[in-house]
Coordinates of C-alpha atoms and ligand atoms in Angstrom, one line a residue:
X1 CA 71.0 146.1 48.6
X2 CA 69.5 147.6 51.6
X3 CA 70.7 147.4 55.0
X4 CA 68.2 144.6 56.1
X5 CA 69.7 142.3 53.5
X6 CA 73.4 143.0 54.9
X7 CA 71.7 142.1 58.2
X8 CA 70.4 138.7 56.8
X9 CA 72.3 135.9 58.9
X10 CA 74.5 133.5 57.0
X11 CA 73.9 130.1 57.1
X12 CA 77.2 129.7 59.0
X13 CA 75.6 131.8 61.8
X14 CA 72.4 129.9 62.2
X15 CA 74.7 126.8 62.3
X16 CA 76.9 128.1 64.7
X17 CA 73.7 128.5 67.0
X18 CA 74.1 126.1 70.2
X19 CA 70.7 124.2 69.7
X20 CA 71.3 123.8 66.1
X21 CA 74.8 122.1 66.9
X22 CA 72.9 120.0 69.1
X23 CA 71.0 118.5 66.4
X24 CA 74.6 117.0 65.0
X25 CA 74.9 113.6 65.7
X26 CA 71.0 113.0 65.4
X27 CA 70.4 114.1 62.0
X28 CA 72.7 114.0 58.9
X29 CA 75.0 117.3 58.5
X30 CA 73.6 117.8 55.0
X31 CA 70.0 117.8 56.3
X32 CA 70.6 120.5 59.0
X33 CA 72.5 122.6 56.2
X34 CA 69.4 122.1 54.1
X35 CA 66.7 123.1 56.5
X36 CA 69.2 126.2 57.5
X37 CA 69.5 127.3 53.8
X38 CA 65.8 126.8 53.4
X39 CA 65.1 129.1 56.3
X40 CA 67.8 131.7 55.4
X41 CA 66.3 131.7 51.8
X42 CA 62.8 132.2 53.2
X43 CA 64.1 135.1 55.4
X44 CA 65.7 136.8 52.3
X45 CA 62.2 136.7 50.8
X46 CA 60.4 138.1 54.0
X47 CA 63.0 141.2 53.8
X48 CA 62.5 141.6 50.3
X49 CA 58.8 141.8 51.0
X50 CA 59.3 144.6 53.2
X51 CA 59.0 142.4 56.4
X52 CA 60.8 143.2 59.7
X53 CA 63.7 140.8 59.7
X54 CA 64.0 138.2 62.2
X55 CA 66.8 137.7 64.5
X56 CA 69.7 134.6 64.0
X57 CA 68.0 133.1 67.1
X58 CA 64.4 133.4 65.4
X59 CA 65.8 131.8 62.3
X60 CA 67.5 129.0 64.5
X61 CA 64.2 128.1 66.3
X62 CA 62.3 128.2 62.8
X63 CA 64.9 125.4 61.8
X64 CA 64.4 123.4 65.0
X65 CA 60.8 123.4 64.4
X66 CA 61.0 122.1 60.8
X67 CA 63.1 119.2 62.6
X68 CA 60.4 118.6 64.9
X69 CA 58.1 118.5 62.4
X70 CA 60.0 116.1 60.7
X71 CA 59.6 114.0 63.7
X72 CA 56.0 114.2 64.1
X73 CA 54.1 111.9 61.7
X74 CA 51.6 113.7 59.7
X75 CA 49.3 110.4 59.3
X76 CA 48.7 109.7 62.9
X77 CA 45.7 108.3 65.0
X78 CA 42.7 110.1 66.4
X79 CA 40.0 109.3 68.6
X80 CA 36.6 109.4 66.8
X81 CA 33.9 110.9 69.0
X82 CA 31.8 112.1 66.1
X83 CA 29.4 109.0 66.4
X84 CA 30.0 108.0 62.6
X85 CA 31.0 104.7 63.0
X86 CA 32.4 104.3 59.6
X87 CA 34.3 107.7 59.0
X88 CA 35.9 107.6 55.4
X89 CA 37.9 111.0 56.5
X90 CA 38.8 109.1 59.6
X91 CA 40.1 105.9 58.2
X92 CA 37.0 103.8 58.0
X93 CA 37.0 100.7 60.2
X94 CA 39.3 100.3 63.3
X95 CA 40.8 96.5 63.3
X96 CA 40.5 93.8 65.7
X97 CA 43.1 92.8 68.0
X98 CA 43.2 89.4 65.8
X99 CA 43.5 91.4 62.6
X100 CA 46.4 93.5 63.8
X101 CA 48.3 90.5 65.3
X102 CA 47.9 88.7 61.6
X103 CA 49.0 92.0 60.3
X104 CA 52.0 92.7 62.6
X105 CA 53.5 88.7 62.0
X106 CA 53.1 88.9 58.4
X107 CA 55.2 92.2 57.9
X108 CA 58.1 91.3 60.1
X109 CA 59.7 89.0 58.0
X110 CA 59.2 86.8 54.9
X111 CA 55.9 85.1 54.2
X112 CA 54.2 82.5 51.8
X113 CA 52.4 85.3 49.9
X114 CA 52.9 83.6 46.4
X115 CA 54.7 80.6 47.5
X116 CA 53.0 77.1 47.8
X117 CA 54.3 75.3 50.7
X118 CA 53.0 71.9 49.5
X119 CA 54.7 71.9 46.2
X120 CA 57.7 74.3 47.0
X121 CA 56.5 76.1 44.0
X122 CA 55.1 79.5 42.9
X123 CA 51.7 80.2 44.8
X124 CA 48.4 82.6 44.4
X125 CA 48.1 85.6 46.2
X126 CA 44.3 85.0 46.5
X127 CA 44.8 81.4 47.8
X128 CA 45.0 82.8 51.3
X129 CA 41.6 84.5 51.1
X130 CA 39.6 82.8 48.5
X131 CA 38.2 80.1 50.6
X132 CA 37.0 82.4 53.3
X133 CA 35.4 84.3 51.2
X134 CA 34.0 81.6 49.5
X135 CA 32.6 80.1 52.9
X136 CA 31.0 83.3 54.0
X137 CA 29.2 84.0 50.8
X138 CA 28.3 80.8 49.1
X139 CA 30.5 81.7 45.9
X140 CA 32.4 79.6 43.9
X141 CA 35.6 81.8 43.5
X142 CA 37.0 85.3 44.7
X143 CA 39.3 87.7 43.8
X144 CA 40.7 90.4 46.3
X145 CA 42.0 93.8 45.1
X146 CA 43.0 97.3 46.6
X147 CA 39.6 98.9 47.2
X148 CA 36.0 98.3 45.8
X149 CA 36.3 101.1 43.3
X150 CA 39.2 99.2 41.6
X151 CA 37.1 95.9 41.8
X152 CA 34.5 97.2 40.1
X153 CA 36.5 98.9 37.5
X154 CA 38.3 95.5 36.9
X155 CA 34.8 93.8 36.9
X156 CA 33.6 95.7 33.9
X157 CA 36.9 96.4 32.0
X158 CA 37.4 92.5 32.3
X159 CA 33.9 91.8 31.5
X160 CA 32.1 94.4 29.7
X161 CA 34.6 96.2 27.4
X162 CA 33.4 97.6 24.2
X163 CA 29.9 96.0 25.1
X164 CA 26.7 97.3 27.1
X165 CA 25.8 97.3 30.8
X166 CA 22.3 98.1 31.9
X167 CA 21.8 100.2 35.0
X168 CA 18.7 101.7 36.6
X169 CA 18.7 105.3 36.0
X170 CA 18.2 105.5 39.7
X171 CA 21.6 104.0 40.3
X172 CA 23.8 105.8 38.1
X173 CA 25.0 107.2 41.4
X174 CA 27.9 109.0 42.9
X175 CA 29.4 107.3 46.0
X176 CA 31.8 110.2 46.7
X177 CA 35.5 110.8 46.6
X178 CA 35.2 110.9 42.9
X179 CA 33.6 107.3 42.4
X180 CA 30.6 108.0 39.9
X181 CA 29.3 105.1 38.0
X182 CA 29.0 106.5 34.6
X183 CA 32.5 107.5 35.0
X184 CA 33.8 104.2 35.9
X185 CA 31.7 103.0 33.1
X186 CA 33.4 105.0 30.7
X187 CA 36.9 104.4 32.2
X188 CA 36.3 100.6 31.8
X189 CA 35.2 101.0 28.1
X190 CA 31.8 99.6 28.5
X191 CA 28.7 101.7 27.4
X192 CA 26.2 102.7 30.0
X193 CA 22.7 101.9 29.2
X194 CA 20.5 103.7 31.6
X195 CA 16.9 102.3 32.0
X196 CA 14.0 103.5 34.0
X197 CA 13.5 106.8 35.7
X198 CA 15.4 108.5 38.7
X199 CA 12.6 106.9 41.2
X200 CA 11.2 104.1 39.5
X201 CA 12.4 101.1 37.7
X202 CA 10.9 97.6 36.7
X203 CA 12.2 94.5 35.4
X204 CA 10.6 95.0 31.9
X205 CA 12.7 98.5 31.7
X206 CA 15.6 96.0 31.6
X207 CA 14.5 93.4 29.3
X208 CA 13.5 95.9 26.9
X209 CA 17.3 97.1 26.9
X210 CA 18.7 93.9 26.5
X211 CA 20.3 93.0 23.2
X212 CA 23.2 90.9 21.8
X213 CA 25.7 93.8 22.7
X214 CA 24.3 93.5 26.5
X215 CA 27.5 92.3 28.7
X216 CA 25.7 92.8 32.2
X217 CA 23.0 94.2 34.2
X218 CA 24.3 95.8 37.0
X219 CA 22.6 96.9 40.6
X220 CA 24.1 99.4 42.5
X221 CA 23.4 99.9 46.1
X222 CA 22.4 103.4 46.7
X223 CA 24.7 103.4 49.8
X224 CA 24.7 107.1 50.7
X225 CA 21.2 108.2 50.0
X226 CA 17.7 107.2 50.0
X227 CA 14.8 108.1 47.6
X228 CA 11.5 108.2 49.5
X229 CA 8.1 108.3 48.4
X230 CA 6.7 107.1 45.2
X231 CA 9.4 104.7 44.1
X232 CA 10.2 101.1 42.9
X233 CA 13.8 99.3 42.6
X234 CA 14.2 96.1 40.9
X235 CA 15.3 93.5 43.8
X236 CA 18.4 91.5 43.2
X237 CA 16.2 88.5 43.0
X238 CA 14.1 90.0 40.1
X239 CA 17.2 91.1 38.2
X240 CA 18.8 87.6 38.8
X241 CA 15.6 85.9 37.4
X242 CA 15.8 88.1 34.5
X243 CA 19.6 87.7 33.7
X244 CA 18.9 83.8 34.1
X245 CA 16.1 83.6 31.7
X246 CA 18.0 86.1 29.0
X247 CA 21.5 84.3 29.6
X248 CA 23.1 87.6 30.8
X249 CA 25.1 87.9 33.9
X250 CA 24.1 90.2 36.8
X251 CA 26.6 92.1 38.6
X252 CA 26.1 93.8 42.1
X253 CA 27.9 96.6 43.4
X254 CA 27.1 96.1 47.0
X255 CA 29.4 99.0 48.4
X256 CA 29.6 97.9 52.0
X257 CA 29.2 94.3 51.9
X258 CA 27.6 93.1 54.8
X259 CA 27.7 89.6 56.5
X260 CA 25.4 90.2 59.5
X261 CA 21.8 90.9 59.6
X262 CA 21.5 94.6 60.4
X263 CA 17.8 94.7 61.4
X264 CA 18.9 92.6 64.6
X265 CA 20.3 96.1 65.6
X266 CA 17.2 98.1 64.7
X267 CA 18.9 99.4 61.6
X268 CA 17.6 99.3 58.0
X269 CA 18.1 95.9 56.1
X270 CA 21.6 96.3 54.8
X271 CA 22.0 93.7 51.5
X272 CA 24.0 90.7 52.1
X273 CA 26.6 89.4 50.0
X274 CA 25.2 85.6 50.5
X275 CA 21.9 86.9 49.4
X276 CA 22.9 88.1 46.1
X277 CA 25.1 85.1 45.7
X278 CA 22.1 82.8 46.6
X279 CA 20.0 84.5 44.1
X280 CA 22.2 83.9 41.3
X281 CA 24.3 86.9 41.1
X282 CA 27.2 86.4 38.6
X283 CA 29.7 88.7 40.8
X284 CA 29.2 90.6 43.8
X285 CA 31.7 93.4 44.5
X286 CA 32.1 94.9 48.1
X287 CA 34.7 96.7 50.4
X288 CA 37.1 95.1 53.1
X289 CA 36.8 98.4 55.4
X290 CA 33.2 99.3 55.4
X291 CA 30.9 97.0 57.2
X292 CA 33.1 93.8 56.8
X293 CA 35.3 95.9 59.4
X294 CA 38.4 95.0 57.9
X295 CA 41.6 96.9 56.2
X296 CA 40.9 98.6 52.8
X297 CA 40.2 95.9 50.1
X298 CA 38.0 95.2 47.4
X299 CA 36.5 91.8 47.2
X300 CA 34.6 90.4 44.0
X301 CA 32.9 87.0 44.8
X302 CA 30.9 84.9 42.2
X303 CA 31.0 82.4 39.5
X304 CA 34.2 80.9 38.8
X305 CA 34.0 81.2 35.0
X306 CA 33.8 84.8 35.4
X307 CA 36.4 85.3 38.1
X308 CA 38.9 83.1 36.4
X309 CA 38.5 85.6 33.3
X310 CA 39.2 88.8 35.8
X311 CA 42.4 87.0 37.2
X312 CA 44.1 87.0 33.9
X313 CA 43.4 90.8 33.0
X314 CA 46.3 93.1 33.3
X315 CA 44.7 95.4 35.6
X316 CA 44.8 92.5 38.4
X317 CA 48.6 93.5 38.7
X318 CA 47.9 97.4 39.0
X319 CA 45.4 96.6 41.4
X320 CA 46.9 94.1 43.7
X321 CA 46.6 94.0 47.5
X322 CA 49.6 93.9 49.8
X323 CA 50.3 91.1 52.1
X324 CA 49.8 93.1 55.2
X325 CA 46.2 93.8 54.3
X326 CA 45.6 90.6 53.0
X327 CA 46.5 88.9 56.4
X328 CA 44.2 91.4 58.2
X329 CA 41.2 90.6 55.8
X330 CA 41.7 87.1 56.3
X331 CA 41.9 87.5 60.2
X332 CA 38.8 89.7 59.9
X333 CA 36.9 87.2 57.8
X334 CA 37.7 84.4 60.1
X335 CA 35.9 86.2 62.9
X336 CA 32.6 85.9 61.0
X337 CA 33.0 82.2 60.3
X338 CA 33.4 81.6 64.1
X339 CA 30.6 83.5 64.8
X340 CA 32.7 85.9 67.0
X341 CA 32.4 89.2 64.8
X342 CA 29.8 91.1 67.2
X343 CA 32.3 90.7 69.9
X344 CA 35.6 90.9 67.7
X345 CA 35.3 93.2 64.9
X346 CA 35.3 96.7 66.5
X347 CA 32.6 98.2 63.9
X348 CA 30.1 95.7 64.9
X349 CA 31.1 95.9 68.6
X350 CA 30.4 99.5 68.1
X351 CA 26.8 98.8 66.5
X352 CA 26.0 96.2 68.9
X353 CA 27.0 98.5 72.1
X354 CA 24.0 98.6 74.5
X355 CA 22.8 102.1 75.0
X356 CA 23.3 101.5 79.0
X357 CA 27.1 101.0 78.3
X358 CA 27.2 104.1 76.1
X359 CA 25.2 106.1 78.6
X360 CA 27.7 105.1 81.5
X361 CA 30.5 106.2 79.5
X362 CA 28.8 109.4 78.8
X363 CA 28.0 110.0 82.4
X364 CA 32.0 109.4 83.2
X365 CA 33.2 111.8 80.4
X366 CA 30.6 114.4 81.6
X367 CA 31.8 114.0 85.2
X368 CA 35.3 114.7 84.0
X369 CA 34.7 117.9 82.2
X370 CA 32.6 119.3 85.5
X371 CA 29.7 121.7 85.2
X372 CA 30.2 122.5 81.5
X373 CA 28.9 119.4 80.1
X374 CA 25.8 117.4 80.2
X375 CA 24.5 114.0 78.7
X376 CA 21.8 114.3 76.2
X377 CA 20.2 111.6 73.9
X378 CA 21.0 111.7 70.4
X379 CA 21.8 109.5 67.2
X380 CA 24.9 107.7 66.0
X381 CA 25.4 106.9 62.3
X382 CA 27.1 103.7 60.6
X383 CA 28.4 105.9 57.6
X384 CA 30.8 104.9 55.2
X385 CA 28.3 104.3 52.3
X386 CA 26.1 101.8 54.1
X387 CA 22.5 102.2 55.6
X388 CA 21.8 105.8 54.3
X389 CA 19.4 107.6 56.9
X390 CA 20.1 104.7 59.3
X391 CA 20.7 105.7 63.0
X392 CA 21.3 104.3 66.1
X393 CA 20.0 105.9 69.6
X394 CA 22.9 107.0 71.6
X395 CA 24.1 109.2 74.6
X396 CA 26.0 112.3 73.8
X397 CA 28.1 114.6 75.9
X398 CA 26.8 118.1 74.9
X399 CA 29.6 120.6 75.8
X400 CA 29.1 124.3 75.9
X401 CA 25.2 124.4 75.0
X402 CA 24.6 127.0 72.3
X403 CA 27.6 129.0 72.9
X404 CA 29.2 128.8 69.3
X405 CA 32.1 130.2 70.3
X406 CA 33.0 128.1 73.2
X407 CA 32.0 124.9 70.8
X408 CA 34.3 126.4 68.3
X409 CA 37.0 126.8 71.0
X410 CA 36.7 123.6 72.7
X411 CA 36.6 121.3 69.4
X412 CA 39.8 123.3 68.1
X413 CA 41.5 122.3 71.5
X414 CA 40.2 118.9 71.0
X415 CA 41.8 118.5 67.7
X416 CA 45.0 120.1 68.9
X417 CA 45.9 117.2 71.4
X418 CA 48.6 114.7 70.9
X419 CA 46.1 112.3 70.6
X420 CA 43.4 114.7 68.8
X421 CA 39.9 114.0 69.8
X422 CA 37.1 114.8 66.9
X423 CA 33.8 115.6 67.9
X424 CA 30.6 117.2 65.9
X425 CA 29.1 120.8 66.3
X426 CA 25.3 120.6 66.1
X427 CA 23.4 123.8 66.9
X428 CA 26.2 125.5 68.3
X429 CA 26.8 122.6 70.8
X430 CA 30.0 120.4 70.8
X431 CA 28.8 117.0 70.8
X432 CA 31.1 113.9 71.6
X433 CA 29.5 110.5 70.9
X434 CA 31.2 107.3 73.1
X435 CA 29.6 104.6 70.6
X436 CA 32.2 105.3 68.1
X437 CA 35.1 105.5 70.5
X438 CA 36.9 102.4 71.5
X439 CA 36.3 101.7 75.1
X440 CA 40.0 101.1 75.5
X441 CA 40.4 104.8 74.6
X442 CA 38.3 106.0 77.4
X443 CA 41.2 106.5 79.8
X444 CA 42.8 108.9 77.3
X445 CA 39.6 111.0 77.0
X446 CA 38.8 111.2 80.5
X447 CA 42.4 112.5 81.3
X448 CA 42.4 114.9 78.3
X449 CA 38.8 116.1 79.3
X450 CA 39.7 116.5 82.9
X451 CA 42.6 119.0 81.3
X452 CA 40.0 120.9 79.0
X453 CA 40.5 124.7 79.5
Ligands
LIG1 C1 32.0 102.8 48.7 C2 31.4 102.2 47.5 C3 32.3 101.9 46.5 C4 33.9 102.2 46.5 O1 34.3 101.1 47.4 P1 36.0 101.9 48.2 O2 36.3 100.4 48.7 O3 35.9 102.8 48.8 O4 36.8 102.1 46.8 C5 31.6 101.4 45.3 N1 30.3 101.2 45.1 C6 29.5 101.3 46.2 C7 28.0 101.3 46.0 C8 29.9 102.0 47.3 O5 29.2 102.1 48.5

């Protein structure tokens, strides 16, 4: 044993440190002892690795830092100034006050989640949402699961296992985050039959592939990329007509699931759920937290005979949604039914935000920053696997024009605030977009920008 090891402070010595002793009472003794042991053990390894020993005070400080880290939640709010409205890495859709209130109410105590208040008997989880989905989409029935990836897997497992599903070659895509149509298909036990080519697929391509083994024709919305140039996609109307003629159900994985007409906001047309249902799709699959603007969920809307089959599938139990999100989703859907989504659902408020409002917010932000900032024209993105290539004109606060080191430093500083602010760096300039920031967050951001070094 070297001299250094003899110098290693005993756990008792760490525990007798004034600051560590003051933790007693707030934290269980065992936890403090455990953390002290861990730090002592780490110190032993440091010394064995030939590093300079820490003092007992330094080790006590490390224990304190560990305790502080425990108290700081890892998952916490950030301000999204990237200009990407549905940012998957930043948690997708912020919720409306109505949805938040509904979630708050239902999680404080018990609820009639699976209890029929009328009969006093067991009820169904889906009953709280099915009517709303059906009213909004025109579907006969609906089921809600954990997310849209689960919804698609359930649909294929429940209705196409050991059978064939025909997909256009241009739609056998990867959505991101590990969701790839060929892999999901394999997992479900269905056989993927690819037809057409990467850029062009026609109704006849599907028609020629239909056999007695065909379980469905599947359309997948290419939500995160765009094929340009010489292309042909079979429309959902054409596909539904073919399915009808050949007596094969059509499944539509819409991804985002849109209830409002995006062209009204200068965006490309995003397929709407009601349109798929109206033209005869047997099932439509979509997310709760993309353009719907609610909590994470996967919704399947469609014909009753298929939904009823899916309801009985064992996977439903493994994919079920919890009461809190169910309450939030119902409240979000209600905004659409009441015709108030544009003013109540944050995602749509952001999309619909007038450029003049964004500009005046950008000016206020830039003023808070002083000379280092200027307001420039730019583009916001909807993101989250919807409207590929679709952008909205915006005003950006540009900080440290073309000074890469400054942009990196400020961006880092913003990320390390108590409420981290996430911007984007383009052409060595840090850009902040007010469009994706909730107006009620402006006060926080203004104060923070004023103090930026
Ligand atoms: C986003 C997306 C999914 C996955 O939905 P999650 O809700 O993220 O699980 C599936 N299909 C398409 C076409 C998508 O865009």
